[in-house]
mmCIF file of C-alpha atoms and ligand atoms in Angstrom:
data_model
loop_
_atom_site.group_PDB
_atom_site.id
_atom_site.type_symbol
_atom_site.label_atom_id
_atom_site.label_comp_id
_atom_site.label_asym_id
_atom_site.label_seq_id
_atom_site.Cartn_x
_atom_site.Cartn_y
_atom_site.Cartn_z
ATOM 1 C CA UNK A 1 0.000 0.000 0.000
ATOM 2 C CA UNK A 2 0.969 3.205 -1.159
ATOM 3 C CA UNK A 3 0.178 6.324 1.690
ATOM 4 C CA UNK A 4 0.673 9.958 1.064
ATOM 5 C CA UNK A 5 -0.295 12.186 4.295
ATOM 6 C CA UNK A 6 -0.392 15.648 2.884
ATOM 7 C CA UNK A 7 -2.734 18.842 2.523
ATOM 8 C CA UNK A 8 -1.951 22.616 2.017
ATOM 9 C CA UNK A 9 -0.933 23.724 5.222
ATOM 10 C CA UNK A 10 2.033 23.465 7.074
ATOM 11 C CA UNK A 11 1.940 22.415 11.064
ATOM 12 C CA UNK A 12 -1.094 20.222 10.712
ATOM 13 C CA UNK A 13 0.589 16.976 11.490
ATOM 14 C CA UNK A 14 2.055 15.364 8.903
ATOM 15 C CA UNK A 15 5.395 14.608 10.092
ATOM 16 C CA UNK A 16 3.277 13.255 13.124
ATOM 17 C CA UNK A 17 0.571 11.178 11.585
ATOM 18 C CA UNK A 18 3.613 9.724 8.392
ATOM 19 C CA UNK A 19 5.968 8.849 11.532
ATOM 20 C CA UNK A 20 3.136 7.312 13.730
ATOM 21 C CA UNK A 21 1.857 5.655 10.825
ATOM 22 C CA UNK A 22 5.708 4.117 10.044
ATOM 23 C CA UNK A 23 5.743 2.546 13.546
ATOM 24 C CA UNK A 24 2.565 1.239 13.864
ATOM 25 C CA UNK A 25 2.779 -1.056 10.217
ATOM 26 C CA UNK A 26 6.497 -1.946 11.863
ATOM 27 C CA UNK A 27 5.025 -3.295 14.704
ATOM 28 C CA UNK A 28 2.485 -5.732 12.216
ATOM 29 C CA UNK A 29 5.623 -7.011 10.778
ATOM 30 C CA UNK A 30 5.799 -5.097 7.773
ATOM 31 C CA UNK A 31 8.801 -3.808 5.617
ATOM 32 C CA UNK A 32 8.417 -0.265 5.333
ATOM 33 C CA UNK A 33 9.867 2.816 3.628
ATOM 34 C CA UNK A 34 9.667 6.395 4.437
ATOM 35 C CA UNK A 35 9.673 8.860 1.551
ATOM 36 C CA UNK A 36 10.567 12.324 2.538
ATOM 37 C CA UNK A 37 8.967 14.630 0.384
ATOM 38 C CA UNK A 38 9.296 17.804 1.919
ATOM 39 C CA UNK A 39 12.394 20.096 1.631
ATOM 40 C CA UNK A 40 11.741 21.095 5.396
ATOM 41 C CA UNK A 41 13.227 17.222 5.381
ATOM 42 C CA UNK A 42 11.022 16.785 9.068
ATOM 43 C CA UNK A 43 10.855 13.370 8.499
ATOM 44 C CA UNK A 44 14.888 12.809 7.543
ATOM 45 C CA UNK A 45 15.056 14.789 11.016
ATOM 46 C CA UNK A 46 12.868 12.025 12.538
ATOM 47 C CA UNK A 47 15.149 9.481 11.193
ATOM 48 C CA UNK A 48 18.433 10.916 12.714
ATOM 49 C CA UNK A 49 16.193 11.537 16.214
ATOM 50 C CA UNK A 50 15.575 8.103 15.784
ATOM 51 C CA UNK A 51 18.935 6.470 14.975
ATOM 52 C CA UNK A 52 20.431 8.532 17.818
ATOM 53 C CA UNK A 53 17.677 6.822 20.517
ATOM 54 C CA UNK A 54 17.477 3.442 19.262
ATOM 55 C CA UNK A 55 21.483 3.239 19.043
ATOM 56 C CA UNK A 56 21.455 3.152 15.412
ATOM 57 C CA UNK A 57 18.494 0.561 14.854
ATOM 58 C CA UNK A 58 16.095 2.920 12.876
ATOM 59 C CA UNK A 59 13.624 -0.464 11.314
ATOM 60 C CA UNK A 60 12.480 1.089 8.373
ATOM 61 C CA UNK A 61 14.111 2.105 5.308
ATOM 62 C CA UNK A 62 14.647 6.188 4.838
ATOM 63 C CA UNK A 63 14.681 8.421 2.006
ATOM 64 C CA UNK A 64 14.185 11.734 0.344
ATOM 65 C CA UNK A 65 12.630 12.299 -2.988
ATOM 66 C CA UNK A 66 11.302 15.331 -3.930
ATOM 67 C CA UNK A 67 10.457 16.499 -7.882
ATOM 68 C CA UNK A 68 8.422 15.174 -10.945
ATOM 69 C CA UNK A 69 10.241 11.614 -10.670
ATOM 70 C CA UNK A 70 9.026 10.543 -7.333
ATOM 71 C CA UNK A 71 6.015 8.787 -8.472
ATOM 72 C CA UNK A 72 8.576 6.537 -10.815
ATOM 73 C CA UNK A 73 10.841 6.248 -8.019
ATOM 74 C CA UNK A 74 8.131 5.424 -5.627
ATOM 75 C CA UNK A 75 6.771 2.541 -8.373
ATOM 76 C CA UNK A 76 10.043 0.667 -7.890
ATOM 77 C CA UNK A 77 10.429 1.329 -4.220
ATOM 78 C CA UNK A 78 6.595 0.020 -3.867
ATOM 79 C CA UNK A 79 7.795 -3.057 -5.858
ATOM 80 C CA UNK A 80 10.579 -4.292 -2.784
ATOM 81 C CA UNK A 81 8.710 -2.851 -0.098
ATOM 82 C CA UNK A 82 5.027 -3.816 2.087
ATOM 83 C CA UNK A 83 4.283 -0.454 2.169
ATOM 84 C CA UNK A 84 5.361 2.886 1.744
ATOM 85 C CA UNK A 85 4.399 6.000 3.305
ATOM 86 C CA UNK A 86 4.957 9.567 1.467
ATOM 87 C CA UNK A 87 5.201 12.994 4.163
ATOM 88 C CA UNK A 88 4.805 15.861 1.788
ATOM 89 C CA UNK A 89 5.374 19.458 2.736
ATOM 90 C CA UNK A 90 2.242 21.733 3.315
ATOM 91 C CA UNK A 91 2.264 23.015 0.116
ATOM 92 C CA UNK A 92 0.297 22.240 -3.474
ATOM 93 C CA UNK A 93 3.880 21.109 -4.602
ATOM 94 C CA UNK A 94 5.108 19.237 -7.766
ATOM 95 C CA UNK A 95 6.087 16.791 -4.913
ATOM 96 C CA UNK A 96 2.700 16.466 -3.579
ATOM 97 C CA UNK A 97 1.209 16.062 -6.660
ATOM 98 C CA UNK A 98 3.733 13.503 -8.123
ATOM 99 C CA UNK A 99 3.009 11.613 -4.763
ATOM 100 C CA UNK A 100 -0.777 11.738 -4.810
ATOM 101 C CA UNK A 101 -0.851 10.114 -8.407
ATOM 102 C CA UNK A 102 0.775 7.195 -7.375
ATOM 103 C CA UNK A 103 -0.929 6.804 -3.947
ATOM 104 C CA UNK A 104 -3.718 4.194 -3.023
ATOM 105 C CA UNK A 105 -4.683 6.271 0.122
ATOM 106 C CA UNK A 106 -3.993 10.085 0.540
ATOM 107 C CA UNK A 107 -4.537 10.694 4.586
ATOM 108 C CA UNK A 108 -5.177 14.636 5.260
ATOM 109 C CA UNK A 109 -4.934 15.902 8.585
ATOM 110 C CA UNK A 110 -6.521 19.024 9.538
ATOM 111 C CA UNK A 111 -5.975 21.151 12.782
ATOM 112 C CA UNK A 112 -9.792 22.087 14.554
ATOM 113 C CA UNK A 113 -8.124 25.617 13.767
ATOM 114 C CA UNK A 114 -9.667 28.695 11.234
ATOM 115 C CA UNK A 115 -6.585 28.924 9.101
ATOM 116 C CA UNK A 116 -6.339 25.107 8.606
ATOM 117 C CA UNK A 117 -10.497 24.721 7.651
ATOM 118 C CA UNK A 118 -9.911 27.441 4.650
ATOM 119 C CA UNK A 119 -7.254 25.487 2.788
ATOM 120 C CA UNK A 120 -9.903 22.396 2.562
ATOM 121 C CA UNK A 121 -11.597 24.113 -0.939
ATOM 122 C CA UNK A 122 -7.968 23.622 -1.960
ATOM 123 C CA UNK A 123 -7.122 20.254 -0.600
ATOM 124 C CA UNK A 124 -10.658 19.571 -2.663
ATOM 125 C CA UNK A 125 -9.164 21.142 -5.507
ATOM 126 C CA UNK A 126 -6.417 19.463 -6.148
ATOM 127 C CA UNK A 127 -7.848 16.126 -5.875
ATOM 128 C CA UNK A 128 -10.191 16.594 -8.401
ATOM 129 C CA UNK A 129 -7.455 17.512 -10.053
ATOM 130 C CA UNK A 130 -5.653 14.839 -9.480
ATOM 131 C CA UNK A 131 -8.592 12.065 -9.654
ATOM 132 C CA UNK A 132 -8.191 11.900 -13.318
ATOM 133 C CA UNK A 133 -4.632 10.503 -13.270
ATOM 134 C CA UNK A 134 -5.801 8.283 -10.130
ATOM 135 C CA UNK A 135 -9.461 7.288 -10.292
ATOM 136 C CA UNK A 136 -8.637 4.759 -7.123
ATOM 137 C CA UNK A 137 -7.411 6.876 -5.019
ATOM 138 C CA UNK A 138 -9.073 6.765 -1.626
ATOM 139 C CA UNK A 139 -8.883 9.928 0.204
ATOM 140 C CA UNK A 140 -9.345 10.708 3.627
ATOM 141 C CA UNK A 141 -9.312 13.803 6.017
ATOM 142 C CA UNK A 142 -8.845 13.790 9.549
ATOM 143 C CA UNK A 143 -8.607 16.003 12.648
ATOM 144 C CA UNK A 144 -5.613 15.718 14.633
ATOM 145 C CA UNK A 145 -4.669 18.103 17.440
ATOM 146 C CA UNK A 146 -7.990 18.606 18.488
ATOM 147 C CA UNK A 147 -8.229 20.261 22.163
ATOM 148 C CA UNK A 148 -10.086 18.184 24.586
ATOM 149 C CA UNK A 149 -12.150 20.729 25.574
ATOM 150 C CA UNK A 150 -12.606 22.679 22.359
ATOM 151 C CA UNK A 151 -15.783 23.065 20.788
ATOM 152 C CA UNK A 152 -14.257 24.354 17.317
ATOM 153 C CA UNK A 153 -13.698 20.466 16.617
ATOM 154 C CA UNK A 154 -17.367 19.712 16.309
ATOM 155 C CA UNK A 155 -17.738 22.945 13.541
ATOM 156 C CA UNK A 156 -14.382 21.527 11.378
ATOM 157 C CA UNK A 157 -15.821 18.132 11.656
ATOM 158 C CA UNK A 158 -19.203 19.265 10.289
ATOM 159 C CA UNK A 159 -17.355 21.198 7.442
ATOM 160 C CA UNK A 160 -14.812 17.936 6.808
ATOM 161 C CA UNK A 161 -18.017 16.077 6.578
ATOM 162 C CA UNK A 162 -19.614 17.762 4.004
ATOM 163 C CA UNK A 163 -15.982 18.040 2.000
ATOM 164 C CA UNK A 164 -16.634 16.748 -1.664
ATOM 165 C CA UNK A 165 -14.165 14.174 -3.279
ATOM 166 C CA UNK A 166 -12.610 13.161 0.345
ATOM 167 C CA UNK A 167 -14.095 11.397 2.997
ATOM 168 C CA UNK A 168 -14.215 12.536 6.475
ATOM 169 C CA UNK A 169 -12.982 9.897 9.227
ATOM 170 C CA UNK A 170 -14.538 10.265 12.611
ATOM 171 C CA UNK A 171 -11.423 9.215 14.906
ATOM 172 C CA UNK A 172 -9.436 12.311 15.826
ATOM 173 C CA UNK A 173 -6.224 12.720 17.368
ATOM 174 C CA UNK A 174 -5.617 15.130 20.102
ATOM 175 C CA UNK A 175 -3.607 17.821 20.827
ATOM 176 C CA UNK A 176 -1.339 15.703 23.710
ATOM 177 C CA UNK A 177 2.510 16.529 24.941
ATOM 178 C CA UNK A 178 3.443 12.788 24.106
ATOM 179 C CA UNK A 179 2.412 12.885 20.061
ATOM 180 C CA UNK A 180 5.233 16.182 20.421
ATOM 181 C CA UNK A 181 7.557 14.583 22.521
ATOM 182 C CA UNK A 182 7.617 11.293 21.227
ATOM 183 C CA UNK A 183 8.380 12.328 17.597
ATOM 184 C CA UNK A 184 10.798 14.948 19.027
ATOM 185 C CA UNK A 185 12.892 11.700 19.932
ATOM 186 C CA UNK A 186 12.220 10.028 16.726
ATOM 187 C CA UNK A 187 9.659 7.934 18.456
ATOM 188 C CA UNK A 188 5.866 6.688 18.105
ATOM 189 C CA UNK A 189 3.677 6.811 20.538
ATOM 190 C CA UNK A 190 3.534 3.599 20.789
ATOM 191 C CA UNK A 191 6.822 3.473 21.967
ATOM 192 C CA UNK A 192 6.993 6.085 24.146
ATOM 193 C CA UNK A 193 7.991 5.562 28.116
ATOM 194 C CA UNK A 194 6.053 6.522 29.881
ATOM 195 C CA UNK A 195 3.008 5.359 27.466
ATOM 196 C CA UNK A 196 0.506 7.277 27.453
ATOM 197 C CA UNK A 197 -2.533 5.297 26.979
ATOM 198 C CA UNK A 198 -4.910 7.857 25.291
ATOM 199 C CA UNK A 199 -2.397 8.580 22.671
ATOM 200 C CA UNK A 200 -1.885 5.315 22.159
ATOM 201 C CA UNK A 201 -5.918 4.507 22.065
ATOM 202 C CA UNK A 202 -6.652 7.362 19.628
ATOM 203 C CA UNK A 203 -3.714 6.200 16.995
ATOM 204 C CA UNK A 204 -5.061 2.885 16.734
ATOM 205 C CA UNK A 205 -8.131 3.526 16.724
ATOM 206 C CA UNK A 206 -6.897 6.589 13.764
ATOM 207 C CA UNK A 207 -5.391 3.393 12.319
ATOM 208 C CA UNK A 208 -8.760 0.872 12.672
ATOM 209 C CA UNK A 209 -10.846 3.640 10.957
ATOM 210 C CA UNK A 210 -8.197 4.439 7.902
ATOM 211 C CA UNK A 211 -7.734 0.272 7.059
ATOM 212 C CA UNK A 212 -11.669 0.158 7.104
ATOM 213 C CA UNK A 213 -12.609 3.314 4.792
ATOM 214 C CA UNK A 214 -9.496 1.800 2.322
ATOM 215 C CA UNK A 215 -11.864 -1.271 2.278
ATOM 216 C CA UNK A 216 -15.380 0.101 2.016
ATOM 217 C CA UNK A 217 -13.634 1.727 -1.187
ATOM 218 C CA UNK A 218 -11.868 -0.738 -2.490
ATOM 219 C CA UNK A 219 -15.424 -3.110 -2.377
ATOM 220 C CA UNK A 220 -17.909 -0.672 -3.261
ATOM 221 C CA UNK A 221 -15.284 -0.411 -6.978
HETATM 222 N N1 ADP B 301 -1.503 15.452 17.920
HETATM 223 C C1 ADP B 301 -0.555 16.326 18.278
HETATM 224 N N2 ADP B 301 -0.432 16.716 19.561
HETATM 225 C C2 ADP B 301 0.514 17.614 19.935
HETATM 226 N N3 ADP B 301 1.371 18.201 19.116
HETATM 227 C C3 ADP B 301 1.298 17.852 17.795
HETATM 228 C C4 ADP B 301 0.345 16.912 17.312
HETATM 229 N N4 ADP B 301 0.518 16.785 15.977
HETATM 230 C C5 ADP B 301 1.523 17.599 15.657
HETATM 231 N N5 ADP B 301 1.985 18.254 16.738
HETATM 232 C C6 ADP B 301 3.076 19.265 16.793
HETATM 233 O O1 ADP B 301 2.760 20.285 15.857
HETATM 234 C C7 ADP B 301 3.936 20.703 15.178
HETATM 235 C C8 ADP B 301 3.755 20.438 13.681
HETATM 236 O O2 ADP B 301 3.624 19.034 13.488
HETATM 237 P P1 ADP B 301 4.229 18.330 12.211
HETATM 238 O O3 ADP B 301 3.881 16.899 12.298
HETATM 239 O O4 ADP B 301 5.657 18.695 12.046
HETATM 240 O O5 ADP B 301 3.349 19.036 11.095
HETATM 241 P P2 ADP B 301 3.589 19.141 9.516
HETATM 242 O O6 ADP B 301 4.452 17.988 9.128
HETATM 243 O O7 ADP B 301 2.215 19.050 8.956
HETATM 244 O O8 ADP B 301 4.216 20.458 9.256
HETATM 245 C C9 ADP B 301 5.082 19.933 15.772
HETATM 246 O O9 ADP B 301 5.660 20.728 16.764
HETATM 247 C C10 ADP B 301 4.419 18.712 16.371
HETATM 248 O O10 ADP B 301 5.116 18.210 17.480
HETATM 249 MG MG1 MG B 302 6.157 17.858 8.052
#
């Protein structure tokens, strides 16, 4: 399986959700590659974090690809690998596109914040865009940092529901210390000391929903 986590804005999670994503797969056994496609390079950062914790032993394979040859790249890297996961910068980028062509899932988080909700008519843009070169594609959008006791999350939820040509998925991941933390030591949350159970809870559960949308889609076609 081929994921790109993207959107068009910067700070919404990416990083987070492509890293979190990495470890979780690695802990169901699978062989797993990590394309960085931003020029920010968060991810290679996450990699080095990583390497320097886990004394070298980072379990998945890293890269960087960025330009109008990733998708070809990507098809030969999807070829040796279970799955690969794509982190794209926050921007409508050759990158981004180049990734989303070649993706079987395109995960978009959103922050439950104004400035994040207004790039949505662009997120929708582009995949229409895009669908022609990709008519599989499954596409899904997400909240992530939501505040526990914000009431903002229920508005962007109703507006992510509504969103045409993606498809809104109902577990959200909150705004908690040990999703910033963790990947600050090139870590999931799921391997995080102390664990913190809610974290841990609301990724797999992030997780549950994702692998069940993919196959709604992929039997409804
Ligand atoms: N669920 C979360 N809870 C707390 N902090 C988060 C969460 N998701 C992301 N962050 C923080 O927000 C900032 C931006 O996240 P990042 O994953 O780098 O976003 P992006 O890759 O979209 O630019 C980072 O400081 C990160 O630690
Ligand atoms: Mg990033």
């Amino acid at each position: 399986m081929i994921y790109t986590v993207g959107g068009i804005k910067g700070g919404s999670g990416k990083t987070t959700i492509s890293t979190n994503l990495v470890v979780y797969l690695l802990k169901q056994g699978r062989d797993i590659i990590l394309v960085d496609a931003d020029d920010q390079e968060s991810a290679s950062d996450f990699a080095a974090f990583r390497l320097h914790t886990l004394e070298g032993n980072l379990g998945y394979t890293a890269v960087k690809i960025t330009g109008s040859e990733l998708n070809a790249s990507v098809a030969k890297l999807a070829e040796k690998y279970d799955d690969v996961i794509i982190d794209t910068g926050g921007r409508d980028t050759v990158s981004q596109r180049s990734a989303v062509s070649i993706s079987h899932v395109y995960l978009v988080p959103f922050a439950p914040r104004s400035l994040d909700v207004w790039t949505l008519g662009k997120v929708e843009k582009m995949i229409a865009e895009m669908k022609p070169f990709n008519p599989k594609l499954v596409c899904l959008a997400f909240i992530n940092k939501a505040d526990p006791r914000g009431s903002y999350k229920e508005e962007v939820a109703e507006l992510l529901r509504e969103a045409t040509n993606i498809e809104f998925i109902e577990a959200s991941i909150g705004n908690r210390i040990s999703f910033a933390n963790s990947v600050g030591a090139g870590l999931s949350v799921l391997e995080l000391k102390p664990t913190d159970d809610k974290a841990v809870k609301e990724l797999e559960q992030l997780m549950n929903a994702i692998n069940k949308a993919v196959d709604n889609k992929s039997e409804r076609r």
